[in-house]
C-alpha positions as CSV (number, residue, x, y, z in Angstrom):
1,M,0.0,0.0,0.0
2,P,1.4,3.4,-0.9
3,T,2.3,5.8,1.9
4,V,2.8,9.6,2.0
5,V,6.5,10.4,2.3
6,S,6.1,14.1,2.8
7,T,3.3,16.5,3.3
8,L,5.3,19.4,1.9
9,S,4.5,20.6,-1.7
10,P,7.5,20.9,-4.0
11,L,6.9,24.7,-4.0
12,E,7.3,24.8,-0.2
13,I,10.8,23.3,-0.2
14,S,13.1,26.1,1.1
15,S,16.8,26.6,1.1
16,N,18.7,23.9,2.9
17,S,22.5,24.1,2.7
18,N,22.8,20.3,2.9
19,T,20.2,19.2,0.2
20,A,20.4,20.3,-3.4
21,I,17.3,19.8,-5.4
22,G,18.7,20.4,-9.0
23,V,21.2,22.1,-11.1
24,S,21.4,25.6,-12.4
25,L,22.0,26.9,-15.9
26,P,24.3,27.9,-17.5
27,F,26.9,25.3,-16.7
28,N,30.3,26.9,-16.0
29,A,33.9,25.8,-16.2
30,N,34.7,25.9,-12.5
31,N,32.0,23.6,-11.1
32,V,30.4,22.5,-14.3
33,F,27.2,21.8,-12.3
34,T,26.1,24.6,-9.9
35,Q,23.5,23.1,-7.6
36,T,20.2,24.8,-6.6
37,F,19.0,24.7,-3.1
38,S,15.6,26.3,-3.5
39,T,12.5,25.6,-5.5
40,R,12.5,29.2,-6.8
41,D,16.0,28.8,-8.3
42,Q,15.2,25.3,-9.8
43,I,12.0,26.5,-11.5
44,K,14.0,29.4,-13.1
45,A,16.6,26.8,-14.3
46,N,13.8,24.6,-15.6
47,L,12.3,27.5,-17.5
48,I,15.6,28.4,-19.1
49,N,16.1,24.8,-20.1
50,Y,12.6,24.7,-21.6
51,V,13.0,27.9,-23.5
52,L,16.3,26.9,-25.1
53,T,15.2,23.4,-26.1
54,N,13.5,22.7,-29.4
55,R,11.0,19.9,-29.9
56,N,12.6,16.5,-30.8
57,E,15.8,17.5,-29.2
58,R,15.2,15.6,-25.9
59,V,15.4,11.7,-26.0
60,F,12.2,10.0,-24.8
61,N,10.4,13.3,-24.4
62,N,10.0,14.7,-27.9
63,N,7.4,17.3,-27.0
64,F,9.6,19.0,-24.4
65,G,10.8,22.5,-25.4
66,A,9.5,25.9,-26.5
67,N,10.5,25.2,-30.1
68,L,11.7,28.7,-30.6
69,Q,13.8,28.0,-33.6
70,S,10.8,26.8,-35.7
71,L,8.5,29.4,-34.2
72,L,10.8,32.3,-34.8
73,F,12.6,31.5,-38.0
74,E,10.2,29.6,-40.2
75,N,8.2,31.4,-42.9
76,T,5.0,32.3,-41.1
77,N,2.4,34.9,-40.9
78,S,2.5,35.0,-37.1
79,T,3.5,38.1,-35.3
80,L,5.7,38.2,-32.2
81,E,2.6,38.9,-30.2
82,D,1.0,35.7,-31.6
83,L,4.1,33.7,-30.7
84,S,4.1,35.2,-27.3
85,A,0.5,33.9,-26.7
86,I,1.4,30.5,-28.0
87,L,4.5,30.3,-25.6
88,T,2.4,31.6,-22.7
89,E,-0.1,28.8,-23.1
90,D,2.7,26.2,-23.6
91,I,4.6,27.3,-20.5
92,E,1.5,27.2,-18.4
93,N,0.7,23.7,-19.7
94,N,4.1,22.3,-19.1
95,F,4.6,24.1,-15.7
96,P,1.3,24.0,-13.9
97,S,2.7,25.7,-10.8
98,I,3.6,28.8,-12.8
99,K,1.3,31.7,-13.7
100,V,2.7,33.7,-16.6
101,R,2.0,37.4,-16.0
102,Q,3.7,38.7,-19.1
103,L,5.7,37.3,-22.0
104,K,7.4,39.5,-24.6
105,L,9.5,38.7,-27.6
106,I,11.3,41.8,-28.7
107,N,13.2,41.8,-31.9
108,D,16.5,43.7,-32.0
109,H,17.5,44.0,-35.7
110,N,20.7,46.0,-35.0
111,N,22.2,43.2,-32.9
112,N,20.5,40.1,-34.6
113,T,19.0,39.1,-31.3
114,I,15.5,38.4,-30.0
115,R,14.9,39.2,-26.3
116,F,12.8,36.8,-24.4
117,E,11.2,38.5,-21.3
118,L,9.1,36.5,-19.0
119,V,7.4,37.7,-15.8
120,Y,5.8,35.0,-13.8
121,S,4.6,34.0,-10.3
122,F,4.0,30.7,-8.5
123,Q,0.5,29.5,-8.0
124,R,1.0,29.4,-4.2
125,N,2.2,33.0,-4.0
126,L,0.7,35.0,-6.8
127,N,2.0,38.4,-5.5
128,A,5.8,37.5,-5.7
129,L,6.8,38.1,-9.2
130,E,10.0,36.6,-10.9
131,N,11.7,37.7,-14.0
132,L,13.6,35.8,-16.7
133,N,15.4,37.6,-19.5
134,I,17.2,35.8,-22.3
135,N,18.8,37.2,-25.3
136,I,18.7,34.8,-28.2
137,N,21.3,35.5,-30.8
138,T,20.3,34.8,-34.4
139,P,20.9,32.8,-36.6
140,D,22.7,30.3,-34.5
141,L,20.3,30.5,-31.5
142,T,22.9,30.8,-28.8
143,A,21.7,32.4,-25.6
144,T,23.3,35.2,-23.6
145,N,22.4,37.1,-20.5
146,L,21.5,33.9,-18.7
147,P,20.9,34.3,-15.0
148,G,23.4,32.6,-12.8
């Protein structure tokens, strides 16, 4: 018979210097894997991973990823606002504990970048807003300005 191991929600896990709950992005040369000790930091790392992953890139989970490469650089009649609405729905479906407050894609023609700006909150604390800003360099889709 199954038993309840913990009554804490994953969103209630707080910082504990002895227990890491995941890894942060980007990886760096010193530690390679920087550990995260709070749910807040791990959710941000998960969102970065999701945004920078394209569909069919992840083995055994082909639908994982924001698929920005095909959304942004294929011939389409969609505007950046339309794509923002698609990404908002996609993020909320894949991260049910997240409420997207604002998502903007801003095209910077002078620097060949698209700026991904996300303002979100957790379902348990809708008043505490978090920000995630990523510069996506075109045409090679490398990311800069990653938190960490």
